[in-house]
Short mmCIF file of C-alpha atoms and ligand atoms in Angstrom, two decimals:
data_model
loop_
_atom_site.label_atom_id
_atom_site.label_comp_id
_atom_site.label_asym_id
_atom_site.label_seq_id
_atom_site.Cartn_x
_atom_site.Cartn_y
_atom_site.Cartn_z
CA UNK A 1246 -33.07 -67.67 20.48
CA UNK A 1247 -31.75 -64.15 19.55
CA UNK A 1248 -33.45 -62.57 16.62
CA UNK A 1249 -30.88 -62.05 13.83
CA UNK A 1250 -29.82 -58.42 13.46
CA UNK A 1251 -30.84 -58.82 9.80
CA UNK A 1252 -34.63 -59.53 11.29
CA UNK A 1253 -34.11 -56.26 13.64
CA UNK A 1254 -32.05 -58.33 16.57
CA UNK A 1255 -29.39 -57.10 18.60
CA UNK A 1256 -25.98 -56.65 16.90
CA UNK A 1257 -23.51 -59.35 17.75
CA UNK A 1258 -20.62 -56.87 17.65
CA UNK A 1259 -22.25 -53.39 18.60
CA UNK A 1260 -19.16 -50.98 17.82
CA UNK A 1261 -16.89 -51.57 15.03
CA UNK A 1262 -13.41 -53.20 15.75
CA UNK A 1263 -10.53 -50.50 16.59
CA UNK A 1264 -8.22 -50.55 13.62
CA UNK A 1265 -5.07 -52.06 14.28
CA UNK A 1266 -2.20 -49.29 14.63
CA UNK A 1267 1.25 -51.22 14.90
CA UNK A 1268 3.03 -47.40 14.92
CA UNK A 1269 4.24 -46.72 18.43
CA UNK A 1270 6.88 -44.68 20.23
CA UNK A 1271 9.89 -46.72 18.34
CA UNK A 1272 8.64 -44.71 15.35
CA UNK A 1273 7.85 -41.89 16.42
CA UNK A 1274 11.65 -41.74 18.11
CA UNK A 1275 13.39 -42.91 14.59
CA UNK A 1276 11.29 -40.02 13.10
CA UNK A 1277 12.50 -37.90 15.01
CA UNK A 1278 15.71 -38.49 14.79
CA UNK A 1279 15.54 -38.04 11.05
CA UNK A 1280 13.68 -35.01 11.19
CA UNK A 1281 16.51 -33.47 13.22
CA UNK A 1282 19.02 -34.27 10.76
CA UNK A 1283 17.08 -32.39 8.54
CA UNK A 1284 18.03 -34.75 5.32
CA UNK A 1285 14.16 -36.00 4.45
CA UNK A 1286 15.31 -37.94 1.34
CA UNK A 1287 19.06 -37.88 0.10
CA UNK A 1288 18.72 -39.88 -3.20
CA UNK A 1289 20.34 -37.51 -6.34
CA UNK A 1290 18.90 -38.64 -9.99
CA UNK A 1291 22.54 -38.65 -11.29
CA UNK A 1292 25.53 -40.84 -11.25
CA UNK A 1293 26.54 -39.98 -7.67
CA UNK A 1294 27.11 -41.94 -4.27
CA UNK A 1295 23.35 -40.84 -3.59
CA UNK A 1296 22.04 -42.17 -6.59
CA UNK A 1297 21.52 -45.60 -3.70
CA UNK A 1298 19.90 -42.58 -1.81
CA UNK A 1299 19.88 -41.79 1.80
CA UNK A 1300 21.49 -43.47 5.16
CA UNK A 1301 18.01 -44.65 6.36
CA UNK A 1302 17.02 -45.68 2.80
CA UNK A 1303 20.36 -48.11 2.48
CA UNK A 1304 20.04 -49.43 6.08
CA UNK A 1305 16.43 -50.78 5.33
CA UNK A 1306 17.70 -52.51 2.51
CA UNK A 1307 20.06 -54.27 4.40
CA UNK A 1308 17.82 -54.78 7.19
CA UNK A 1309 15.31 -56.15 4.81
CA UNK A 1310 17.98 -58.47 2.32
CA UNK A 1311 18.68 -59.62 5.48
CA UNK A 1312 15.79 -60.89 7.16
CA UNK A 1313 14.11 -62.24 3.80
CA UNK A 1314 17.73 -63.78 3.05
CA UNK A 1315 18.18 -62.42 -0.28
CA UNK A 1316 20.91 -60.78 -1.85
CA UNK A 1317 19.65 -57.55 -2.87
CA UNK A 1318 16.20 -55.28 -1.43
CA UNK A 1319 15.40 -51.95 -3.44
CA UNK A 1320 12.84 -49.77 -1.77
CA UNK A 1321 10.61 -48.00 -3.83
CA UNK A 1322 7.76 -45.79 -2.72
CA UNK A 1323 4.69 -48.37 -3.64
CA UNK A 1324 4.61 -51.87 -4.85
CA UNK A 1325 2.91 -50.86 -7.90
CA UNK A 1326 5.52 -48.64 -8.43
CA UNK A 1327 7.89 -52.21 -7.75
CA UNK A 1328 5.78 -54.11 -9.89
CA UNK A 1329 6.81 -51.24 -13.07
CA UNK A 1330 10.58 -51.63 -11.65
CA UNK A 1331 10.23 -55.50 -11.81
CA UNK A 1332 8.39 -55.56 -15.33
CA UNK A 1333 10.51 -53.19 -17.15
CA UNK A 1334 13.43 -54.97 -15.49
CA UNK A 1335 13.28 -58.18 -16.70
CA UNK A 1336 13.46 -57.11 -20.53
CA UNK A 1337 9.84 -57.11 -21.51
CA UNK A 1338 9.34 -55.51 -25.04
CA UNK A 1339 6.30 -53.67 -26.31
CA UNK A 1340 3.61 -56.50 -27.39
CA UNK A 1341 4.83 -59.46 -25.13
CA UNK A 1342 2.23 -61.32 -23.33
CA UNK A 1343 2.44 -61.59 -19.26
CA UNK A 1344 0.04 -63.77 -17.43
CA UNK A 1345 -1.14 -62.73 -14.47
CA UNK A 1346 -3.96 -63.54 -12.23
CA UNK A 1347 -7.31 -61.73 -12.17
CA UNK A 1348 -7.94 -62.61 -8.43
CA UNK A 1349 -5.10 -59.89 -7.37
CA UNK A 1350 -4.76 -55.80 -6.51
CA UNK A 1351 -5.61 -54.37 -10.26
CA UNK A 1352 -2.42 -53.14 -10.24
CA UNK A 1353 -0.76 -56.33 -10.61
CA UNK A 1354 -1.92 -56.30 -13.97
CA UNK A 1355 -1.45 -52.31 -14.92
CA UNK A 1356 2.01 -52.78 -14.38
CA UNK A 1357 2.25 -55.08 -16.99
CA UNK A 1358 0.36 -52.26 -19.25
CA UNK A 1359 2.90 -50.06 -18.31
CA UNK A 1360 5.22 -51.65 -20.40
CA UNK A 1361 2.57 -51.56 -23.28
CA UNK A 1362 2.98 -55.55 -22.75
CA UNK A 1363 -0.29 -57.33 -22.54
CA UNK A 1364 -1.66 -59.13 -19.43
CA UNK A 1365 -3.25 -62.37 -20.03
CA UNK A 1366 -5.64 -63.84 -17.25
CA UNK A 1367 -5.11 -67.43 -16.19
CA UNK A 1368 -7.52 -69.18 -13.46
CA UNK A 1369 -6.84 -69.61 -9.79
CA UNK A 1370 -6.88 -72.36 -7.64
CA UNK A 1371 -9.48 -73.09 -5.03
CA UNK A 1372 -7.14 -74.04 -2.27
CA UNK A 1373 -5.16 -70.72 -1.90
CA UNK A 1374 -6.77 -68.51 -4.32
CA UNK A 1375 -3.60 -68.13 -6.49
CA UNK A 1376 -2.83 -68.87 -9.74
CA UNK A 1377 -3.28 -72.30 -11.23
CA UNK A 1378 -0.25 -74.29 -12.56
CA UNK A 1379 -2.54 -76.21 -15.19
CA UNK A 1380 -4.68 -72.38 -16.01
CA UNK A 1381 -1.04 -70.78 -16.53
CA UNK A 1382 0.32 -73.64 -18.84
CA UNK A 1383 -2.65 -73.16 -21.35
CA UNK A 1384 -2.15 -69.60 -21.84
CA UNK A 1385 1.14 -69.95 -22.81
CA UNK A 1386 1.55 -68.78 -26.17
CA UNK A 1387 5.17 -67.96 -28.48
CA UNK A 1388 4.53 -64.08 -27.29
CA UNK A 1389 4.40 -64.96 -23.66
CA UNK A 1390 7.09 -63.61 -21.51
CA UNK A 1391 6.40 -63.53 -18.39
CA UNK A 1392 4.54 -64.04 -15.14
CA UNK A 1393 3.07 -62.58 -12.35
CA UNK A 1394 2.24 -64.41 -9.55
CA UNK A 1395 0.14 -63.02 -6.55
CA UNK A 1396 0.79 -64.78 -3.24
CA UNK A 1397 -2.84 -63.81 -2.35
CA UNK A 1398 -4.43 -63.50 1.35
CA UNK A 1399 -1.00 -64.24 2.92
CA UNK A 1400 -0.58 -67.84 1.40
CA UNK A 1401 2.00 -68.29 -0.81
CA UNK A 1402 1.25 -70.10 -4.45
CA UNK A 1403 2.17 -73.16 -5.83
CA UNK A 1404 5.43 -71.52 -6.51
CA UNK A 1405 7.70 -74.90 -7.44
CA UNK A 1406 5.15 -76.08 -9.76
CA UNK A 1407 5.28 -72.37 -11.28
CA UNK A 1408 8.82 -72.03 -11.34
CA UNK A 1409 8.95 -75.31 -13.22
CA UNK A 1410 6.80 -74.52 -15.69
CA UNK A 1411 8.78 -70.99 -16.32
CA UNK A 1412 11.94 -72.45 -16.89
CA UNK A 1413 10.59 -74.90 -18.97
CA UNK A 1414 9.33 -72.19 -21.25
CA UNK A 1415 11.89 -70.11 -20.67
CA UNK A 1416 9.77 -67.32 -18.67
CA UNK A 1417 10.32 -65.22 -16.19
CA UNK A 1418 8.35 -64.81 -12.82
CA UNK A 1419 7.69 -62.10 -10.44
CA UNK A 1420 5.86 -62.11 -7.43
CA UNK A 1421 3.79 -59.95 -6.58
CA UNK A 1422 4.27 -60.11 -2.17
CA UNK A 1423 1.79 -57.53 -1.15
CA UNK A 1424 -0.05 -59.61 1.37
CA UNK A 1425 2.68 -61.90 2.71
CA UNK A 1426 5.54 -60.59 4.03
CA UNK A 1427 7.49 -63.87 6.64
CA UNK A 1428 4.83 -66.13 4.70
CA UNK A 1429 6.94 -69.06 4.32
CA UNK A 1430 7.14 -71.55 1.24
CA UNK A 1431 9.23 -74.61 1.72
CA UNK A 1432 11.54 -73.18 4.24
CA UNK A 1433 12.27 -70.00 2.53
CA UNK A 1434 10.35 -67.10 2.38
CA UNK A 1435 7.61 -66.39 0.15
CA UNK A 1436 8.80 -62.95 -2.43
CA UNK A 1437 11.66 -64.79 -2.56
CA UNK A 1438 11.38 -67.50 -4.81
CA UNK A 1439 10.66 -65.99 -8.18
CA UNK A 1440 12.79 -63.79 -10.42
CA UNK A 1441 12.02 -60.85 -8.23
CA UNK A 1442 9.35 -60.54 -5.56
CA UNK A 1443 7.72 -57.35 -4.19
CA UNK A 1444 6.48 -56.43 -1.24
CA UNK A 1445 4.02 -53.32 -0.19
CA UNK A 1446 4.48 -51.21 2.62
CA UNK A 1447 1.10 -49.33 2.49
CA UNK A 1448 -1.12 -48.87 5.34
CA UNK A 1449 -3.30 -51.73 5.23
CA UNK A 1450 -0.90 -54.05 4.69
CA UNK A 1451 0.92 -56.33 7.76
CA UNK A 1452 4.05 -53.69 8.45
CA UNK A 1453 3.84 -50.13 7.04
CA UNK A 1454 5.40 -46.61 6.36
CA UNK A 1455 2.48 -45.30 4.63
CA UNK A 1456 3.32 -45.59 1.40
CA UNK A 1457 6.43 -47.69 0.31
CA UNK A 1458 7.28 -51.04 -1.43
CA UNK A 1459 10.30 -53.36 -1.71
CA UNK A 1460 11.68 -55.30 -4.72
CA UNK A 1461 14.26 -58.04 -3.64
CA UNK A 1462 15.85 -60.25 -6.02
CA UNK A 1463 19.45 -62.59 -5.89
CA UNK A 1464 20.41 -61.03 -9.37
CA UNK A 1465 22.81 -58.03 -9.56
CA UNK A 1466 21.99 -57.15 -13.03
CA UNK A 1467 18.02 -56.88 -11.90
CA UNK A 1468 18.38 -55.32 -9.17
CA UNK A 1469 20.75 -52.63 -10.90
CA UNK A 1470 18.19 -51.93 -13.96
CA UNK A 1471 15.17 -51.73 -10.69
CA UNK A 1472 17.46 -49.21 -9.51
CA UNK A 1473 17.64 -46.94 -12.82
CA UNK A 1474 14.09 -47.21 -13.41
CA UNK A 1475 12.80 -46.50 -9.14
CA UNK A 1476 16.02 -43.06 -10.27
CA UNK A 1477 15.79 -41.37 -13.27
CA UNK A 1478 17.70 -44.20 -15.18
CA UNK A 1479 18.39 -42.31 -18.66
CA UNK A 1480 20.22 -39.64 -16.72
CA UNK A 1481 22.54 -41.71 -15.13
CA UNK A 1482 23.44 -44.61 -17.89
CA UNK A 1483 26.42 -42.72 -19.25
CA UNK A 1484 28.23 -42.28 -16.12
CA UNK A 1485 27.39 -45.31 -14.64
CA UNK A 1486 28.72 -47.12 -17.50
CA UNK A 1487 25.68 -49.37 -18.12
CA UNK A 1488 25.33 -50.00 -22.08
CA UNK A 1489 21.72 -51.85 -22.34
CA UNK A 1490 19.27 -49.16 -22.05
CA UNK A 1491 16.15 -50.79 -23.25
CA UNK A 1492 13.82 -49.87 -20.40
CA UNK A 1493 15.27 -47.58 -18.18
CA UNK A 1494 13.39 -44.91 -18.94
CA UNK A 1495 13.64 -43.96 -15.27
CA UNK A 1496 11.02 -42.61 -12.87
CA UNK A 1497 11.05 -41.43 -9.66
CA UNK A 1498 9.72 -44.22 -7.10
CA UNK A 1499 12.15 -43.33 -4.63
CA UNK A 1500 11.61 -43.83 -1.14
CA UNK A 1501 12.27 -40.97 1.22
CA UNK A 1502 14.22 -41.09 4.34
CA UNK A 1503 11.43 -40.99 7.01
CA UNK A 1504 9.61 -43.98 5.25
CA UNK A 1505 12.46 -45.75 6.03
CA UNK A 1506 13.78 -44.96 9.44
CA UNK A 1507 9.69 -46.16 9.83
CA UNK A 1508 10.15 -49.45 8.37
CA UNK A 1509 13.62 -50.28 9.83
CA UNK A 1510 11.44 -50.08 13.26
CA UNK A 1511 8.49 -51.97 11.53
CA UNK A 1512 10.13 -54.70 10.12
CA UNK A 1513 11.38 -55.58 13.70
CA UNK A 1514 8.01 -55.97 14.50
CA UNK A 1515 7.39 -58.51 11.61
CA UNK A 1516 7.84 -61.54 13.32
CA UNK A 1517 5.41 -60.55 16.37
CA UNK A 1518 2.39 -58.96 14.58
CA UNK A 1519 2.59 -62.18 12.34
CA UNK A 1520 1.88 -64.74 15.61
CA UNK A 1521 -0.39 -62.52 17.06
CA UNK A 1522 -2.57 -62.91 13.50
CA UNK A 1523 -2.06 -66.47 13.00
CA UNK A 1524 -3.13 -66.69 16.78
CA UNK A 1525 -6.16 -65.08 16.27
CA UNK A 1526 -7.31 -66.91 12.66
CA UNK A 1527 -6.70 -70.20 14.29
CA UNK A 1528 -8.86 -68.74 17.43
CA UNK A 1529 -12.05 -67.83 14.33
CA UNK A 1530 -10.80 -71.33 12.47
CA UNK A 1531 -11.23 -73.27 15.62
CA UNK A 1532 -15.01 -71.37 16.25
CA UNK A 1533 -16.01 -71.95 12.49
CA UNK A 1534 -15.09 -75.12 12.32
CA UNK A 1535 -17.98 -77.52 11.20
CA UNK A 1536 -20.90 -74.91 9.86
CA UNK A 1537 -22.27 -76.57 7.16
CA UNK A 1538 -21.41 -75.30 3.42
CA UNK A 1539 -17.96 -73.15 4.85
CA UNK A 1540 -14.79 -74.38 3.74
CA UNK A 1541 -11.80 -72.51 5.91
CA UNK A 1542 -8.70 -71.54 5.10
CA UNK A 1543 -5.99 -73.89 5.07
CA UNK A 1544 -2.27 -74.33 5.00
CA UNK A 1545 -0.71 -76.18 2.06
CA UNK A 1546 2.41 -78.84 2.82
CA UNK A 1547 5.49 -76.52 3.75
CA UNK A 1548 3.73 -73.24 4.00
CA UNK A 1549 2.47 -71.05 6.65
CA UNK A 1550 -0.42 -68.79 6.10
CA UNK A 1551 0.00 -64.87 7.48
CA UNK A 1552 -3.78 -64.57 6.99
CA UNK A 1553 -4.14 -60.67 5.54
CA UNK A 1554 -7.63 -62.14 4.43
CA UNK A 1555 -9.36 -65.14 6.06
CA UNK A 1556 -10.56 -66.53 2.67
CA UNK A 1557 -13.93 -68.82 2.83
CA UNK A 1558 -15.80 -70.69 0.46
CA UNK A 1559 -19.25 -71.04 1.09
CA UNK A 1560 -21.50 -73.22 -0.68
CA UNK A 1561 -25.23 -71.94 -1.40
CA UNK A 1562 -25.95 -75.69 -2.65
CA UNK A 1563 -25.69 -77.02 1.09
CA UNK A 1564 -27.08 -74.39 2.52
CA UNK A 1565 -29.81 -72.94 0.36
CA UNK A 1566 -29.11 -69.00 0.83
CA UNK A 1567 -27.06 -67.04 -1.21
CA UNK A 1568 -23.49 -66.28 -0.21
CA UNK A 1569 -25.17 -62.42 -0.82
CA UNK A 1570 -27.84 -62.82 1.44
CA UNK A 1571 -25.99 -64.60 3.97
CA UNK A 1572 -23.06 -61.71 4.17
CA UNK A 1573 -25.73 -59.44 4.37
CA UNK A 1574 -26.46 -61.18 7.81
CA UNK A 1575 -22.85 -61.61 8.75
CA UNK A 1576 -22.52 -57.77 8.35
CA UNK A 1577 -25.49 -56.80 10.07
CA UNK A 1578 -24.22 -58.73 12.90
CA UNK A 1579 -21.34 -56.27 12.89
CA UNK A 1580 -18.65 -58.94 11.57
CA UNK A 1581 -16.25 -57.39 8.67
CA UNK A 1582 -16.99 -59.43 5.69
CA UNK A 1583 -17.32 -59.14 2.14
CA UNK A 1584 -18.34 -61.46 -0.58
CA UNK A 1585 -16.54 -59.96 -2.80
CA UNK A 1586 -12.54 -59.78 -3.68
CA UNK A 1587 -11.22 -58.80 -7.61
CA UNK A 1588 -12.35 -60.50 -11.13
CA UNK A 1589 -9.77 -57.80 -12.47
CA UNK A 1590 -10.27 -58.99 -16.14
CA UNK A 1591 -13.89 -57.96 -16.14
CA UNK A 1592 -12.71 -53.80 -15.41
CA UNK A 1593 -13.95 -51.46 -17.79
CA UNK A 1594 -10.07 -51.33 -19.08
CA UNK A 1595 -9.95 -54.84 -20.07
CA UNK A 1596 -13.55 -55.12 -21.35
CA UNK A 1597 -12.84 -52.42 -23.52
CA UNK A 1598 -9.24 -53.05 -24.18
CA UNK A 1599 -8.57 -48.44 -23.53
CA UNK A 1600 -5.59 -48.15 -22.13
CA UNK A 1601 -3.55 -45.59 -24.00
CA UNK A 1602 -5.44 -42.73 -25.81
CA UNK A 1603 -8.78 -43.77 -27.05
CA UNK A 1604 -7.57 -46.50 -29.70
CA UNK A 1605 -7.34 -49.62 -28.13
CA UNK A 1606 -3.33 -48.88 -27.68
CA UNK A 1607 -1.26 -51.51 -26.66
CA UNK A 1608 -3.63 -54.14 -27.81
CA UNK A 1609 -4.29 -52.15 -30.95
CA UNK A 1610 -1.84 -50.28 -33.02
CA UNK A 1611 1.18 -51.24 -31.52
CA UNK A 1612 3.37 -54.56 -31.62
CA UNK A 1613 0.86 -56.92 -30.54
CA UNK A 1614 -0.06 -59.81 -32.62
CA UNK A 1615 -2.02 -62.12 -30.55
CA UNK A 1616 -5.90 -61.66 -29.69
CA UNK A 1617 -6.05 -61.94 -26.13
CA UNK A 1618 -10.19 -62.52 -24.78
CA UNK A 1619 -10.96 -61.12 -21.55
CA UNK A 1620 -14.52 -61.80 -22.08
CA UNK A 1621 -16.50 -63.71 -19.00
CA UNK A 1622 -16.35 -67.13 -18.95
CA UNK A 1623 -12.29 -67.39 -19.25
CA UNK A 1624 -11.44 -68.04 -15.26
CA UNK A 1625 -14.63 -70.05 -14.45
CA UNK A 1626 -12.78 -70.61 -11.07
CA UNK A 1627 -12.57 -66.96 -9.88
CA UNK A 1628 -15.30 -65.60 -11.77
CA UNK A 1629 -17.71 -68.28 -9.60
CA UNK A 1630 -16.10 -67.35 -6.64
CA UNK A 1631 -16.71 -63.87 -6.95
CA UNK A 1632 -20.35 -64.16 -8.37
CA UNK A 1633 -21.53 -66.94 -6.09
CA UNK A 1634 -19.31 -68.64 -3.22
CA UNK A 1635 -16.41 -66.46 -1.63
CA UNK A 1636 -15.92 -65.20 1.51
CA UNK A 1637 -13.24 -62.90 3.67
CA UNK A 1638 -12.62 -61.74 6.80
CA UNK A 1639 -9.98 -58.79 7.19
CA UNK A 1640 -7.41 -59.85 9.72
CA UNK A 1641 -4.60 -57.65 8.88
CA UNK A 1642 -7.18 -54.58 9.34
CA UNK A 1643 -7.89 -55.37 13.08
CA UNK A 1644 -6.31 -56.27 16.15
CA UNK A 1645 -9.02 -58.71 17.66
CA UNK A 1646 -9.05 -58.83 21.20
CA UNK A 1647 -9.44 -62.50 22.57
CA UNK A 1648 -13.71 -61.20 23.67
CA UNK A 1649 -13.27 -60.25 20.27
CA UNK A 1650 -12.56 -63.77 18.42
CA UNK A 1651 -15.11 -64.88 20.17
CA UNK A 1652 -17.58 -62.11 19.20
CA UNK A 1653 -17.20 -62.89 15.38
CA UNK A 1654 -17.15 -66.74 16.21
CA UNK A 1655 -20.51 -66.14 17.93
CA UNK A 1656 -22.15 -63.80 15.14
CA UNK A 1657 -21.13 -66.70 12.73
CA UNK A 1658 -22.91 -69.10 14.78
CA UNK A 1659 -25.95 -67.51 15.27
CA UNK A 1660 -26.91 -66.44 11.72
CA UNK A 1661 -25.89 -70.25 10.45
CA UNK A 1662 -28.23 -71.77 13.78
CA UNK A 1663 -31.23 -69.46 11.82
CA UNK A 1664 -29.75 -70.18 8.42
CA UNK A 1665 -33.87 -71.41 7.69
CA UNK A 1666 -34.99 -67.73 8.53
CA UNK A 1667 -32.94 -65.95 6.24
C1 PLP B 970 -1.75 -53.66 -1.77
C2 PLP B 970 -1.45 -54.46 -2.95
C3 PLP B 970 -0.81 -53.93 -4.06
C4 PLP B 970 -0.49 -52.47 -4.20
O1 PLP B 970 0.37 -52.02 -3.20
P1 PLP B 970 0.73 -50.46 -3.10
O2 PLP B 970 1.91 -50.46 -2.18
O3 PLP B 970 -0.45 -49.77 -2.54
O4 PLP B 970 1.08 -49.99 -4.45
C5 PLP B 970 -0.51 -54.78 -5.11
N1 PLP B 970 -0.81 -56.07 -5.07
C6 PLP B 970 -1.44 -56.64 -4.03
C7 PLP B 970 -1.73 -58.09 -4.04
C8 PLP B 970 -1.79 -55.85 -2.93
O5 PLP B 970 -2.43 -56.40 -1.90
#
């Protein structure tokens, strides 16, 4: 048998995968093209035609309404920068409670601050690592407003069950898309269920223009007041005619004009990076399946997975090494894992409720009434999975090779055949 690489062995996987790179010559030509016409961005922070900014910037919206079959896409230039657009969108007022999931990108969460609104952590759910239903309903209190729901790893949440429990209380829901863009939920696509769903467009997510986001939503009236805040809202109220100006205090989270002739090209790609990463998770599935203590990812009724992360859960109980020592082999083998992913409520931020100034502002001195805890102990679900029992493997990151699927299938197997040795 092959001595683990842990115990000084050979390395599984000698070099380090090559990072996937989806740009090619499409992009580069679109570029091009833009750089010629010499117009980089063409959005105006005034009441103007280019207040909807540039040709490149409107076409992508289309483009992008109309693959995800919604009525209206706004690009913005992150989807944090989205997530404040969304937030400050839907009304929320200084002091409101939104509940959000700690097992998300921090920002998630911080663009709730923004809003000097008040994110309150509910559990997640085992099965798809997003929030839980049941975890959301008891943190609903008279303050709460809101919700942000993460359709984490590229598997959407249990959105119908969400969306219920919303509109029974009267709550509105964003989702936050990062990870799953042509995820499907039910037959639609996942972003697009919820109030307003955003997507990122960074580099390490499936398509990319660098930096970028896009908020899509079927209501005019959000996707308007998204608009004034991504564009210097306050300027532009007067002459646009719009009389609520409670949050459109207006940024600029504009997206510039080579961003998007990049992602009209990328989003055509969508559809084909997508089976080429199911492909190969069902290839590592397949090769995992049946090692003792690993439970796999798997696709709920009526969804497809788009696998950004292969989530695991391992269970130190059957096996009798630690999901720390046992990544520690993985790794040395070469495969890219980590046992860790986010318990966001347990940031410095949270634990010591700073956020504006040194005060305590928003939870102090401000509007809010409640007593939110972030202590540990409040999502026993993701804080055990963090400290004890998860596992991912980047997908997105990497563009496997078949030899390659087989490589981390192999590493897998060996450390778990030596499991007693570690
Ligand atoms: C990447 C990511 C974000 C942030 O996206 P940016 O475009 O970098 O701002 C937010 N939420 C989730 C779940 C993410 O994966």
């Amino acid at each position: 048998m092959e001595k683990l690489a842990i115990h000084g062995g050979a390395k599984t996987i000698p070099q380090p995968f090559k990072r996937n790179n989806n740009i090619g010559k499409e992009e580069a030509a679109a570029v091009q093209r833009v750089m010629e016409s010499g117009v980089l961005s063409q959005f105006l922070g005034a009441w103007d035609p280019d207040f909807y900014g540039g040709e490149k910037v409107r076409q992508f919206e289309k483009d992008w309404a109309d693959y995800f079959g919604v009525k209206h896409a706004v690009t913005v230039n992150s989807n944090t920068s989205g997530l404040m657009c969304a937030l400050g969108a839907i009304g929320l007022e200084p002091g409101d409670e939104v509940i959000v999931s700690p097992w998300t990108m921090c920002a998630s969460a911080t663009a709730i601050l923004v809003w000097n609104a008040i994110p309150v952590f509910a559990d997640i759910e085992e099965k798809t690592f997003c929030l839980d239903p049941a975890s959301i309903e008891k943190r609903i209190t008279p303050r709460t407003r809101a919700i942000v729901v993460t359709d984490i790893f590229g598997h959407p949440a249990d959105l119908d069950a969400i969306m219920k429990l919303a509109r029974k209380h009267k709550l509105r829901v964003i989702e936050d898309a990062a990870q799953v863009p042509g995820a499907k939920y039910k037959g639609s696509f996942a972003g697009t269920i919820a109030d307003i769903g955003v997507f990122s467009l960074n580099y390490h997510k499936h398509i990319h223009t660098g930096e970028g986001g896009v908020c899509v939503t079927d209501d005019a009236e959000l996707a308007e007041r998204m608009q004034l805040i991504r564009n210097h809202g306050e300027a532009v109220v007067e002459g646009k005619g719009v009389s609520r100006i409670d949050n459109v205090i207006g940024f600029n989270f504009r997206m510039g004009e080579l961003e998007a002739a990049i992602g009209i090209e990328q989003l055509k790609k969508l559809r084909g990076l997508l089976d080429d990463r199911r492909a190969v998770a069902h290839g590592i599935a397949a090769g995992l399946k049946g090692l003792t203590g690993l439970k796999l990812p798997e696709e709920q009724p009526d969804c497809t997975h788009v696998y950004y992360i292969f989530g695991m859960i391992y269970d130190p109980k059957i096996t009798g090494v630690s999901r720390d020592r046992m990544v520690e082999a993985l790794a040395a083998e070469g495969v890219p894992i980590s046992g860790r992913y986010c318990n966001i409520h347990l940031l410095p931020m949270y634990q010591k409720k700073i956020g504006y100034g040194k005060q305590g502002y928003p939870w102090t001195g401000g509007q809010y009434k409640g007593d939110v805890s972030y202590a540990k102990g409040i999502c026993p679900v993701a804080e055990d999975l963090q400290d004890r029992r998860y596992m991912g493997l980047e997908i997105c990151a990497y563009t496997y090779t078949e030899s390659e699927v087989e490589l981390v299938v192999k590493a897998f197997r060996k450390v778990w055949q030596q499991i007693k040795t570690l």
